[in-house]
CSV table of C-alpha atoms in Angstrom, one decimal:
chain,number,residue,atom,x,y,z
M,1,UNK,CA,-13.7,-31.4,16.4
M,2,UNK,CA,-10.7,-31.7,19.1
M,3,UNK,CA,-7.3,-30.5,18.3
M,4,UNK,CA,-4.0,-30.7,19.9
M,5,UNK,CA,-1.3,-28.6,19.0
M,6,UNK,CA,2.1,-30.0,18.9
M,7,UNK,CA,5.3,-27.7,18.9
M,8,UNK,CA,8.6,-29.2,18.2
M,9,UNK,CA,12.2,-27.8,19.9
M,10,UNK,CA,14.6,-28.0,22.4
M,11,UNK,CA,15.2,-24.2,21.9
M,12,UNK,CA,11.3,-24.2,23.1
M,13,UNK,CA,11.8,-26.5,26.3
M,14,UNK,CA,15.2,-24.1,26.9
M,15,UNK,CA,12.8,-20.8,27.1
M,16,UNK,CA,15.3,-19.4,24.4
M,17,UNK,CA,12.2,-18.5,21.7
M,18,UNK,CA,8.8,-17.7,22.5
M,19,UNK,CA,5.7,-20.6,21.3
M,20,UNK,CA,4.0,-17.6,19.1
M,21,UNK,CA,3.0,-20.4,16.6
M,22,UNK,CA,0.7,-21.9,19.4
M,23,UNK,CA,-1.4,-18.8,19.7
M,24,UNK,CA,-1.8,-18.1,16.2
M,25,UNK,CA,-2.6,-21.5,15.1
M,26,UNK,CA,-5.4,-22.0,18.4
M,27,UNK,CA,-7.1,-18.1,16.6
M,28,UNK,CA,-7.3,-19.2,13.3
M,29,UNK,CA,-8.7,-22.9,14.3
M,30,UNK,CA,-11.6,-21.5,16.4
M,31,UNK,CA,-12.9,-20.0,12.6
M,32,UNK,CA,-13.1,-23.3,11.6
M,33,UNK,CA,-14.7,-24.6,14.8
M,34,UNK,CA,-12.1,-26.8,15.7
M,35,UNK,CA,-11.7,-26.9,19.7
M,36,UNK,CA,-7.6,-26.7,20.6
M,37,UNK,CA,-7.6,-28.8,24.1
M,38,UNK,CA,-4.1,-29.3,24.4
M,39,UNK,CA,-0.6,-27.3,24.3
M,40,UNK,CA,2.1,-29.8,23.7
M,41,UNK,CA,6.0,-28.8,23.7
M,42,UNK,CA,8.3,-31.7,22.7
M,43,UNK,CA,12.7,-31.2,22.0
M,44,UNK,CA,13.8,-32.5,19.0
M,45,UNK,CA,14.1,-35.9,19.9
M,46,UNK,CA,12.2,-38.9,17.5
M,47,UNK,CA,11.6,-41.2,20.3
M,48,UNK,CA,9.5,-37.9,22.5
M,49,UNK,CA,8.2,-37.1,19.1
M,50,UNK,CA,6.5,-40.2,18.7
M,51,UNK,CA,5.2,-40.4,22.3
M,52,UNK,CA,3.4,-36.9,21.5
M,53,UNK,CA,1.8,-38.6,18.2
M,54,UNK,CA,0.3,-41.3,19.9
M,55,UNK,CA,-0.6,-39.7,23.2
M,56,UNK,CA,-2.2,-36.7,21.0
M,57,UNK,CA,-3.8,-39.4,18.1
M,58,UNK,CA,-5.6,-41.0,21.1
M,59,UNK,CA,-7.5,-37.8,22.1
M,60,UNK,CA,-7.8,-36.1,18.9
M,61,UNK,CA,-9.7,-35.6,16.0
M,62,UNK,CA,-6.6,-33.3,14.6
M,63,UNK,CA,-3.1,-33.0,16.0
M,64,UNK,CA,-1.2,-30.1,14.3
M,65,UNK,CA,2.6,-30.5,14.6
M,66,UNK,CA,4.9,-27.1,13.9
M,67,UNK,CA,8.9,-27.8,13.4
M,68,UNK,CA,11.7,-29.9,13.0
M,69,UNK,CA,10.6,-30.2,8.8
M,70,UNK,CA,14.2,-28.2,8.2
M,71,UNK,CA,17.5,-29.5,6.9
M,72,UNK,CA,19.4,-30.6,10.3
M,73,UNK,CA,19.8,-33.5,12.0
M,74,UNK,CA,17.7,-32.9,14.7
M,75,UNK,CA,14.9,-32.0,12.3
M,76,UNK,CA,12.9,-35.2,12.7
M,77,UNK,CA,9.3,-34.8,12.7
M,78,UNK,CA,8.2,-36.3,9.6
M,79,UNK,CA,10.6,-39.2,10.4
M,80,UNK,CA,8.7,-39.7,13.7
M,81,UNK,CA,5.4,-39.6,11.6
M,82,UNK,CA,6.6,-41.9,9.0
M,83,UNK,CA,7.7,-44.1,11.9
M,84,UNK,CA,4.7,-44.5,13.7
M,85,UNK,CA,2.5,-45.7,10.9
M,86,UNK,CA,5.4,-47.7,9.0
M,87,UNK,CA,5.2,-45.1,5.9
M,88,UNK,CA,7.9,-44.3,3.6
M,89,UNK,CA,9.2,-41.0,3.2
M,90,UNK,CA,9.0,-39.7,-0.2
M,91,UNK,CA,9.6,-36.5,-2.3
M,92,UNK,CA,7.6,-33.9,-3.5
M,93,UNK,CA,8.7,-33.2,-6.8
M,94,UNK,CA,7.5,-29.2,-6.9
M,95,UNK,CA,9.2,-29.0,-3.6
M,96,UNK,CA,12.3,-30.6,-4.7
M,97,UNK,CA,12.3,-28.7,-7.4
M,98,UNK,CA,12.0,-25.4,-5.5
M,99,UNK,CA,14.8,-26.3,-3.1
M,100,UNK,CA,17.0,-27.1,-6.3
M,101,UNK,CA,15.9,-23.8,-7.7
M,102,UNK,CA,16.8,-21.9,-4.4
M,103,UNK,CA,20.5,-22.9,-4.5
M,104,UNK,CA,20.7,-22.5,-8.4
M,105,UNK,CA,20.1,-19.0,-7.8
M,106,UNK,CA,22.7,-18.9,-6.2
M,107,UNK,CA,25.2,-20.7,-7.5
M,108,UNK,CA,25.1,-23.9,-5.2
M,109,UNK,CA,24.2,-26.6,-5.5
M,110,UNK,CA,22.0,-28.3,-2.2
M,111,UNK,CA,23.2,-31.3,-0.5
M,112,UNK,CA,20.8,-34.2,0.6
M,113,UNK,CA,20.0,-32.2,3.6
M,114,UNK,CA,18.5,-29.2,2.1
M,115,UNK,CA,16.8,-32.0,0.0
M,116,UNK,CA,15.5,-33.8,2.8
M,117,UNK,CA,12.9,-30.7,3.1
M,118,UNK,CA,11.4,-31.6,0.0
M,119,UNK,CA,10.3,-35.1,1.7
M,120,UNK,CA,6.7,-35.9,2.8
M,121,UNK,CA,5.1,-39.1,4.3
M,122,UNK,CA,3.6,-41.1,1.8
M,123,UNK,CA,-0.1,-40.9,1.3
M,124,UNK,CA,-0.3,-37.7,2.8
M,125,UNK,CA,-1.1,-34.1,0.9
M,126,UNK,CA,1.4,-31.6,0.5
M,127,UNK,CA,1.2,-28.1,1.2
M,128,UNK,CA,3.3,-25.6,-0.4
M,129,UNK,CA,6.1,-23.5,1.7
M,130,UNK,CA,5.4,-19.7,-0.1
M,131,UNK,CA,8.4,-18.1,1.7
M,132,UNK,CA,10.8,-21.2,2.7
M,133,UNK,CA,11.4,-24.5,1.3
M,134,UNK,CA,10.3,-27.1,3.9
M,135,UNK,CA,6.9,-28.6,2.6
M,136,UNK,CA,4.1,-29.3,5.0
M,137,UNK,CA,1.3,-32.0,4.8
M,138,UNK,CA,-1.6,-33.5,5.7
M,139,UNK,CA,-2.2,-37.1,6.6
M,140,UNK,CA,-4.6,-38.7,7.6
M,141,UNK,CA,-4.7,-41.9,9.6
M,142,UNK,CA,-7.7,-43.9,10.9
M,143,UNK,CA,-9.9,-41.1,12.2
M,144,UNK,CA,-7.3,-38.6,13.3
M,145,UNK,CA,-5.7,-36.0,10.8
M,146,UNK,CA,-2.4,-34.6,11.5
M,147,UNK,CA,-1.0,-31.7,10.0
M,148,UNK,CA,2.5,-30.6,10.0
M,149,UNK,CA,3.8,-27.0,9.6
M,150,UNK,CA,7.3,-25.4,9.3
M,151,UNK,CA,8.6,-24.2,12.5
M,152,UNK,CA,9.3,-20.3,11.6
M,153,UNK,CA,6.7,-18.2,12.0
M,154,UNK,CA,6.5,-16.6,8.9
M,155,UNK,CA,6.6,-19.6,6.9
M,156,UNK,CA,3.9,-21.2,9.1
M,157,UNK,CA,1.3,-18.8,8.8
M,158,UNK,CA,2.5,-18.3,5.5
M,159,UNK,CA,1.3,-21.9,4.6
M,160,UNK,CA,-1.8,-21.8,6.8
M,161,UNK,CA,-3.4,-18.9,4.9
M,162,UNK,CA,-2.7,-20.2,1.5
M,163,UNK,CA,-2.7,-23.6,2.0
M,164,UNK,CA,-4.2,-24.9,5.6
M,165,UNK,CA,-7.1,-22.6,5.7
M,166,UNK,CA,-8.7,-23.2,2.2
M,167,UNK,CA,-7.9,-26.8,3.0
M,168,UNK,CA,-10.2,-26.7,6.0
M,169,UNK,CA,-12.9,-24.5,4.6
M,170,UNK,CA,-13.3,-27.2,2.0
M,171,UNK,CA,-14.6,-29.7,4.8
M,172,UNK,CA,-17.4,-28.0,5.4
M,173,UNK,CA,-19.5,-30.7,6.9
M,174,UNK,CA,-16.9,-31.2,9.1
M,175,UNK,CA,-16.5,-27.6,10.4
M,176,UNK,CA,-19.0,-25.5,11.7
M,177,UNK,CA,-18.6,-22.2,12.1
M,178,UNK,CA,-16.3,-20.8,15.8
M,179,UNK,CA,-16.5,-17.4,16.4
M,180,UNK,CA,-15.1,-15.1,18.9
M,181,UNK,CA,-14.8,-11.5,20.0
M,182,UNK,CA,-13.4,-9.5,22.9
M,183,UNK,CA,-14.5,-6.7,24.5
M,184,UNK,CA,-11.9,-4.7,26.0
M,185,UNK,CA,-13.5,-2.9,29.4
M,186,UNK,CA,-10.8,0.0,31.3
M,187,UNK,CA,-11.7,1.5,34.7
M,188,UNK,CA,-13.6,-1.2,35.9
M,189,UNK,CA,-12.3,-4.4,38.1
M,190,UNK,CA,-12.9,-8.2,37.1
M,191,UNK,CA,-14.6,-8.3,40.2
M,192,UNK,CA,-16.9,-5.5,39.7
M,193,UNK,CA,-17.6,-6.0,35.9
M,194,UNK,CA,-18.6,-10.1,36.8
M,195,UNK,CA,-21.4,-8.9,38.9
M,196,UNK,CA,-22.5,-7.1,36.5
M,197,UNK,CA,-22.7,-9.3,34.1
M,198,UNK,CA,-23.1,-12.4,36.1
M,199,UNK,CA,-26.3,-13.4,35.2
M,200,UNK,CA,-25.4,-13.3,31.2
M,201,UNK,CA,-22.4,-15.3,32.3
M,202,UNK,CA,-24.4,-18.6,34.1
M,203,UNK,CA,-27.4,-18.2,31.6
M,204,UNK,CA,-25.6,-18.7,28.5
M,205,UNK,CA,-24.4,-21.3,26.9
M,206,UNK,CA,-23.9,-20.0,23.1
M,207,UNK,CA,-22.2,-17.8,22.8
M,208,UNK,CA,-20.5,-18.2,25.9
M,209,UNK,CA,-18.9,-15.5,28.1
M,210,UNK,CA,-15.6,-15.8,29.6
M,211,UNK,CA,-14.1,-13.1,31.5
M,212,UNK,CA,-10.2,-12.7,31.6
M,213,UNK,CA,-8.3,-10.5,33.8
M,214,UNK,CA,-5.5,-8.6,31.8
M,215,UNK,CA,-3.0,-6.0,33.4
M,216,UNK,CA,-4.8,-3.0,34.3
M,217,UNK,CA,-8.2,-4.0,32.2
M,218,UNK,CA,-10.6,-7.0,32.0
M,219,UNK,CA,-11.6,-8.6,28.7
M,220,UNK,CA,-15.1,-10.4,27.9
M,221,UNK,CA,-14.7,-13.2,25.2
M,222,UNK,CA,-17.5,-13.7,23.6
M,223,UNK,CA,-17.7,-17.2,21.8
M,224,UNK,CA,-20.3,-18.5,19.5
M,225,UNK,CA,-20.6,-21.8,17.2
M,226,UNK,CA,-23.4,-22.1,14.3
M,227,UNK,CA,-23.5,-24.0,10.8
M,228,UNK,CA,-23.9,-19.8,9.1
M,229,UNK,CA,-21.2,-17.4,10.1
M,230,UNK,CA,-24.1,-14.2,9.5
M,231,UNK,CA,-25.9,-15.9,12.1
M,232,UNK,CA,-22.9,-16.5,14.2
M,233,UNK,CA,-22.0,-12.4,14.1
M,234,UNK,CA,-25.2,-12.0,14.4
M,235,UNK,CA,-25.3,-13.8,17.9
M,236,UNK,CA,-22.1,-11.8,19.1
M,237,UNK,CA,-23.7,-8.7,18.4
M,238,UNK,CA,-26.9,-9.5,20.2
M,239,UNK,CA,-24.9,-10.4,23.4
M,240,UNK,CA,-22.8,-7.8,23.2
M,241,UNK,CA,-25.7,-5.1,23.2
M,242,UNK,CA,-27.0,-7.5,26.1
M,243,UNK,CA,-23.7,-6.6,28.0
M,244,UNK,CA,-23.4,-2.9,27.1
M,245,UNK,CA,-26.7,-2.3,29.1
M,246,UNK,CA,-24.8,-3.5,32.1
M,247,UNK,CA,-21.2,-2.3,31.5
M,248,UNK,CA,-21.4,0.0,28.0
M,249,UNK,CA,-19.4,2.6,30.4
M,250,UNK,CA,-16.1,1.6,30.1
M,251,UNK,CA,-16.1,-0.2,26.6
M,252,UNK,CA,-13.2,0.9,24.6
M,253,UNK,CA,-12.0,-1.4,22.3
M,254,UNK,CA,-12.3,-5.2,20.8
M,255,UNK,CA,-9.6,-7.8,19.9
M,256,UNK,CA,-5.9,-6.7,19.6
M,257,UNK,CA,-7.5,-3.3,20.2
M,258,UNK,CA,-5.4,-0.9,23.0
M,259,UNK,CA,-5.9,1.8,24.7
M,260,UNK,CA,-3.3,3.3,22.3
M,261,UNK,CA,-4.0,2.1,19.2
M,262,UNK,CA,-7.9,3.8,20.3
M,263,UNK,CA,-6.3,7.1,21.0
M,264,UNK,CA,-4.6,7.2,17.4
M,265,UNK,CA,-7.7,6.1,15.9
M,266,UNK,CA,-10.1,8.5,17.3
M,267,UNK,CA,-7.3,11.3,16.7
M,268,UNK,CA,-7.4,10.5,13.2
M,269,UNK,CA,-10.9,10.4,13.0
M,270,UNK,CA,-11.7,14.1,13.9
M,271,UNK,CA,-8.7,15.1,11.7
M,272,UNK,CA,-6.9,16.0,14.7
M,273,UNK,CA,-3.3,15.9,16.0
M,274,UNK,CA,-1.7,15.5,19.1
M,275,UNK,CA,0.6,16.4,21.2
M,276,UNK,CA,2.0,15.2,24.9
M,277,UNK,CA,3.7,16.5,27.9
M,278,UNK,CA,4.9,14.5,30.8
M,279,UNK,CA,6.4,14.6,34.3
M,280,UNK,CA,6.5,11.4,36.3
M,281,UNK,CA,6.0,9.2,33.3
M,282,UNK,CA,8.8,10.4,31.6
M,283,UNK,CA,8.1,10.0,28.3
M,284,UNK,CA,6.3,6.8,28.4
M,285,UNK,CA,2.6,8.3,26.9
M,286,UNK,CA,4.7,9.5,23.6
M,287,UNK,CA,6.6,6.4,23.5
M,288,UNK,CA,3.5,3.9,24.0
M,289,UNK,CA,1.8,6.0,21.6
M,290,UNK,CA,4.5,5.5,19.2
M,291,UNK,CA,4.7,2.0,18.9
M,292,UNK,CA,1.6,2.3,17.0
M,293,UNK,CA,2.0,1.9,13.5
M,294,UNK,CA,0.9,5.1,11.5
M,295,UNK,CA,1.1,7.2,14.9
M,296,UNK,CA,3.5,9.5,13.2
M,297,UNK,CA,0.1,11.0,10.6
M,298,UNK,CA,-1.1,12.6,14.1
M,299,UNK,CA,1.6,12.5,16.5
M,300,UNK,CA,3.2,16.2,16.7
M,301,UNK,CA,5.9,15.1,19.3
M,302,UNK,CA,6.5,15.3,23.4
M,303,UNK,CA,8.0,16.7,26.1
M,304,UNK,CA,9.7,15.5,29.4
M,305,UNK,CA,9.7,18.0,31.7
M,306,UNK,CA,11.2,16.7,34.9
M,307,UNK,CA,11.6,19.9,37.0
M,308,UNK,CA,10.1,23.4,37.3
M,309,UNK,CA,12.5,24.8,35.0
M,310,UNK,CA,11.7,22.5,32.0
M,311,UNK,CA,8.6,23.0,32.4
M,312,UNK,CA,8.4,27.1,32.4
M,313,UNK,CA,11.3,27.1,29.5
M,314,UNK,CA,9.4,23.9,27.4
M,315,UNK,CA,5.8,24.5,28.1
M,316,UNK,CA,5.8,28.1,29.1
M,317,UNK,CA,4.1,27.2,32.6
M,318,UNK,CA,3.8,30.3,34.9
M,319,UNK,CA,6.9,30.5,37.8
M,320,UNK,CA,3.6,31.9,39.9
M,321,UNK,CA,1.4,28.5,39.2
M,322,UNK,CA,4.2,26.7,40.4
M,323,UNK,CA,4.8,28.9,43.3
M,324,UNK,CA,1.3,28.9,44.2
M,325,UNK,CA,0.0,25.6,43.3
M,326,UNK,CA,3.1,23.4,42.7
M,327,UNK,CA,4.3,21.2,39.8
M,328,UNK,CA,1.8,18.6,40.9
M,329,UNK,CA,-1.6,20.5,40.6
M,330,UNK,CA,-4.6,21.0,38.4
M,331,UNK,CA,-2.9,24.7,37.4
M,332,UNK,CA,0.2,23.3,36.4
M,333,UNK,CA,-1.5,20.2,34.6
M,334,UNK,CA,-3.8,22.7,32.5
M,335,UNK,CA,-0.8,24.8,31.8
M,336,UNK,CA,1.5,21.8,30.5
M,337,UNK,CA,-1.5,20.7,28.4
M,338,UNK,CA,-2.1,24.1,27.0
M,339,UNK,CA,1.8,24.7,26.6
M,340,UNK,CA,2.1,21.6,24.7
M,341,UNK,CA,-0.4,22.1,22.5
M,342,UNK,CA,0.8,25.6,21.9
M,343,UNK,CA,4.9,24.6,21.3
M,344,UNK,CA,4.1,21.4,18.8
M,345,UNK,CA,0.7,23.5,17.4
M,346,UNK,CA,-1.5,20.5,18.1
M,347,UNK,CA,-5.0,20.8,18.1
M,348,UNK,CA,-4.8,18.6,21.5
M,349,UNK,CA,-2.5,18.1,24.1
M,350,UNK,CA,-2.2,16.0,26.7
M,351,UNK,CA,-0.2,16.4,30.0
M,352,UNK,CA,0.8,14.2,33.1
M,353,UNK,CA,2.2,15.2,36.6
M,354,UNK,CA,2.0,13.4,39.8
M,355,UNK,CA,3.7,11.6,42.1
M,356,UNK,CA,5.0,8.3,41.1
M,357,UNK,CA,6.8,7.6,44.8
M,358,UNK,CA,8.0,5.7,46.5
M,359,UNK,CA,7.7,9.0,49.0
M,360,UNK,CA,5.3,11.9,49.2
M,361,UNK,CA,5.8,14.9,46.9
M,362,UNK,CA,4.8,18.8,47.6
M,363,UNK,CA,2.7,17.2,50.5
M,364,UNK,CA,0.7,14.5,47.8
M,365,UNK,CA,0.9,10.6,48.6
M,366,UNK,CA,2.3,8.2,45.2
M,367,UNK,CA,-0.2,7.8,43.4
M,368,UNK,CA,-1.4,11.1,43.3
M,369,UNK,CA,-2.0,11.9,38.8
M,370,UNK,CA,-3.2,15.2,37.4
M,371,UNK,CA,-4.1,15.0,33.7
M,372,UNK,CA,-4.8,17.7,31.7
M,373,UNK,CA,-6.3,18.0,28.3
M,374,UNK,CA,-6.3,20.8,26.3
M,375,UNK,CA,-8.2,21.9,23.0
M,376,UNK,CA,-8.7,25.0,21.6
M,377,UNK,CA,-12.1,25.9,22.7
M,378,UNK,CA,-11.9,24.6,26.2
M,379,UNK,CA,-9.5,22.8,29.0
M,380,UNK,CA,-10.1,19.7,31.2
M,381,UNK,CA,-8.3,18.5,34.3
M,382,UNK,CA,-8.8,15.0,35.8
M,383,UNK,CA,-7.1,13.9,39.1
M,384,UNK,CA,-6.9,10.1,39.7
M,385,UNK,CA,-5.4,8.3,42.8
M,386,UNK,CA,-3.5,4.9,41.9
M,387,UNK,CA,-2.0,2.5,43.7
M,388,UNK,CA,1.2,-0.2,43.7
M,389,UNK,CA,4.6,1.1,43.3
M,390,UNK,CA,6.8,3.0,40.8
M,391,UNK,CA,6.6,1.5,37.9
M,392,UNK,CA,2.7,0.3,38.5
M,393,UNK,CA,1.5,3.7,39.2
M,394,UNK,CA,3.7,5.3,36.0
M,395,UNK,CA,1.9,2.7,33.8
M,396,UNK,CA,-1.3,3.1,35.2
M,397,UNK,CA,-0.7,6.7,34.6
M,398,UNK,CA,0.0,6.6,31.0
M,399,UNK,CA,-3.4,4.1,30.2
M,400,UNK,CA,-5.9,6.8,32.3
M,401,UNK,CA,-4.2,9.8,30.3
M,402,UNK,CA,-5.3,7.7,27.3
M,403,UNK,CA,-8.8,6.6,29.0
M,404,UNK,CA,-9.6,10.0,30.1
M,405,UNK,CA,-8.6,11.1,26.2
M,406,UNK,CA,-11.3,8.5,24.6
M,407,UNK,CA,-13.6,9.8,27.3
M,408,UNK,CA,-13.5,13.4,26.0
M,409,UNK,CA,-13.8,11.6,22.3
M,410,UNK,CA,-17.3,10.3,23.2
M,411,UNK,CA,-18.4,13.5,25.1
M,412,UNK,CA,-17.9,12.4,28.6
């Protein structure tokens, strides 16, 4: 089954909100086995909305259409529907009432253009707005189904989970089974990870293998489609073994995983906690590793130490190290790490100094990264030479600290 998906607002066209529904509606379709083929963006304008219907009918088994179901009078999707297939407009009496319940509440009473949400295209089958009061519905004309949605995001997938998705699973001779992962590689280039696997990648046909270059890693999405979704994971996991004999190395994650959210969750795992010192990153390791929700049951804290001093007064880093060696050095990496570790009593800590550029530091090139990681049986000190400028190498810097930290995890 062929799906386009149709998003309706000027405020889209203008760049002024991101199309998040898009992505989240083509995820959840690919469970039901419905291919997504085509992206559409249309303003709120009925005569554009209706050239989207029939270009989209014409091509489709399913055209899903998110927005313009609110109160305003540029909110004319369902008119456009209702339009195109001479269909009256008519009102759902649940939804109705909800909309009159809303304003009860509070002591208002709705005009006809909070009512108007209540309306649906006759013949078609309404679907329940949980968190909003803008009904959606499915119709069905000849052999094309369209399915409109409320244009917020939390309404929308609101609806689809309680409303859209049972709908679809019920047309089970209709849907087969879609299936995807992703396997998230670091330290290895498209390039080099495609010949690897380049055989898997011409030979198979499903699943099917399609590598995708992200910033600073490559993803493999693996896709699959069977009538049984046990054989379907089944297939994935039989592929991905295939590809772990070729590239197993530098596996760290699937789906929305990070390299983050993988530190955090190895962390917890051992029953450990952390703790993180930085030089040229300047804080961005402890503030990446804080946007993770639940970072804070492991996260001790950090510190920026910028200069020599900061670092002996914060981290306790011997004045002789950095007379000797210099603040960008394995000594003064495995000292921060240690002195981290010691100051938030962490069982590890983590430590970055280097040179982020653009010109050479204490005779180093940019580029130049010392990482240290410190436990309390034993210290480790990696040094890595990136590339690009400033800000490239500084966020490089902060996803090795955490690559080299899931390589200690596994014991390697």
């Amino acid at each position: 089954m062929n799906a386009e998906i149709i998003a309706v607002g000027t405020e889209l066209l203008l760049g002024q909100i991101s199309n998040t529904n898009g992505q989240y509606l083509s995820k959840q379709l690919t469970h039901h086995g419905v291919n997504v083929y085509k992206h559409t963006v249309v303003g709120d304008n009925l005569l554009r909305i209706r050239q989207a219907i029939q270009a989209a009918a014409k091509a489709n088994d399913m055209v899903i259409i998110t927005g313009g179901l609110g109160p305003t009078e540029d909110d004319v999707t369902r008119n456009a529907l209702a339009e195109e297939y001479d269909l009256d407009l008519v009102y759902d009496e649940r939804a109705l009432q909800q909309v009159e319940s809303f304003f009860q509440e509070r002591n208002q009473q709705p005009s006809d253009a909070n009512r108007r949400q209540a309306l649906y295209v006759q013949g078609a089958q309404v679907f329940q707005n949980h968190t909003g009061l803008a009904c959606g519905m499915v119709y069905k004309h000849e052999n094309t189904m369209f399915i409109l949605l409320p244009g917020p995001p939390r309404e929308l997938k609101t609806m689809f989970e309680k409303e859209v998705d049972p709908f679809l699973a019920a047309q089970d001779d209709t849907y087969a089974f879609l299936l995807s992962r992703t396997l998230r590689f670091y330290g290895i280039g498209e390039s080099a990870l495609e010949a690897r696997v380049h055989d898997l990648i011409v030979e198979q046909t499903n699943p099917t293998i399609a590598p995708l270059a992200g910033e600073d890693e490559v993803t493999l999405r693996l896709t699959v489609r069977d009538t049984d979704r046990k054989n379907a994971e089944k297939q994935l996991d039989n592929m991905e073994a295939e590809i772990c004999k070729y590239c197993g190395e530098f596996l760290y994650g699937y789906d929305d995983d990070t390299l983050f959210s993988k530190v955090i969750e190895h962390i917890k795992i051992n029953g450990w906690s952390l703790a993180t010192a930085e030089s040229l990153t300047g804080g961005q390791l402890g503030s990446s590793i804080t946007d993770i929700a639940g970072a804070s049951e492991v996260y001790q804290g950090g510190a920026i130490t910028y200069s020599d001093e900061s670092k002996q007064k914060q981290l306790n880093v011997d004045a002789a190290t950095l007379q000797q060696h210099g603040s960008v050095s394995q000594a003064c990496a495995r000292e921060m790490a240690e002195g981290v570790r010691s100051r938030y009593q962490s069982d590890v800590g983590i430590s970055l100094t280097g040179v982020a550029g653009p010109d050479d530091q204490e005779g180093h090139p940019p580029g130049t990264l010392f990482i240290g990681i410190s436990y309390p049986h034993m210290n480790r000190v990696y040094e890595r030479h990136l590339s690009g400028d400033r800000e490239t190498i500084r966020r490089r810097a902060v996803k090795e600290a955490c690559a080299w930290l899931l390589n200690e995890e596994k014991g390697d």
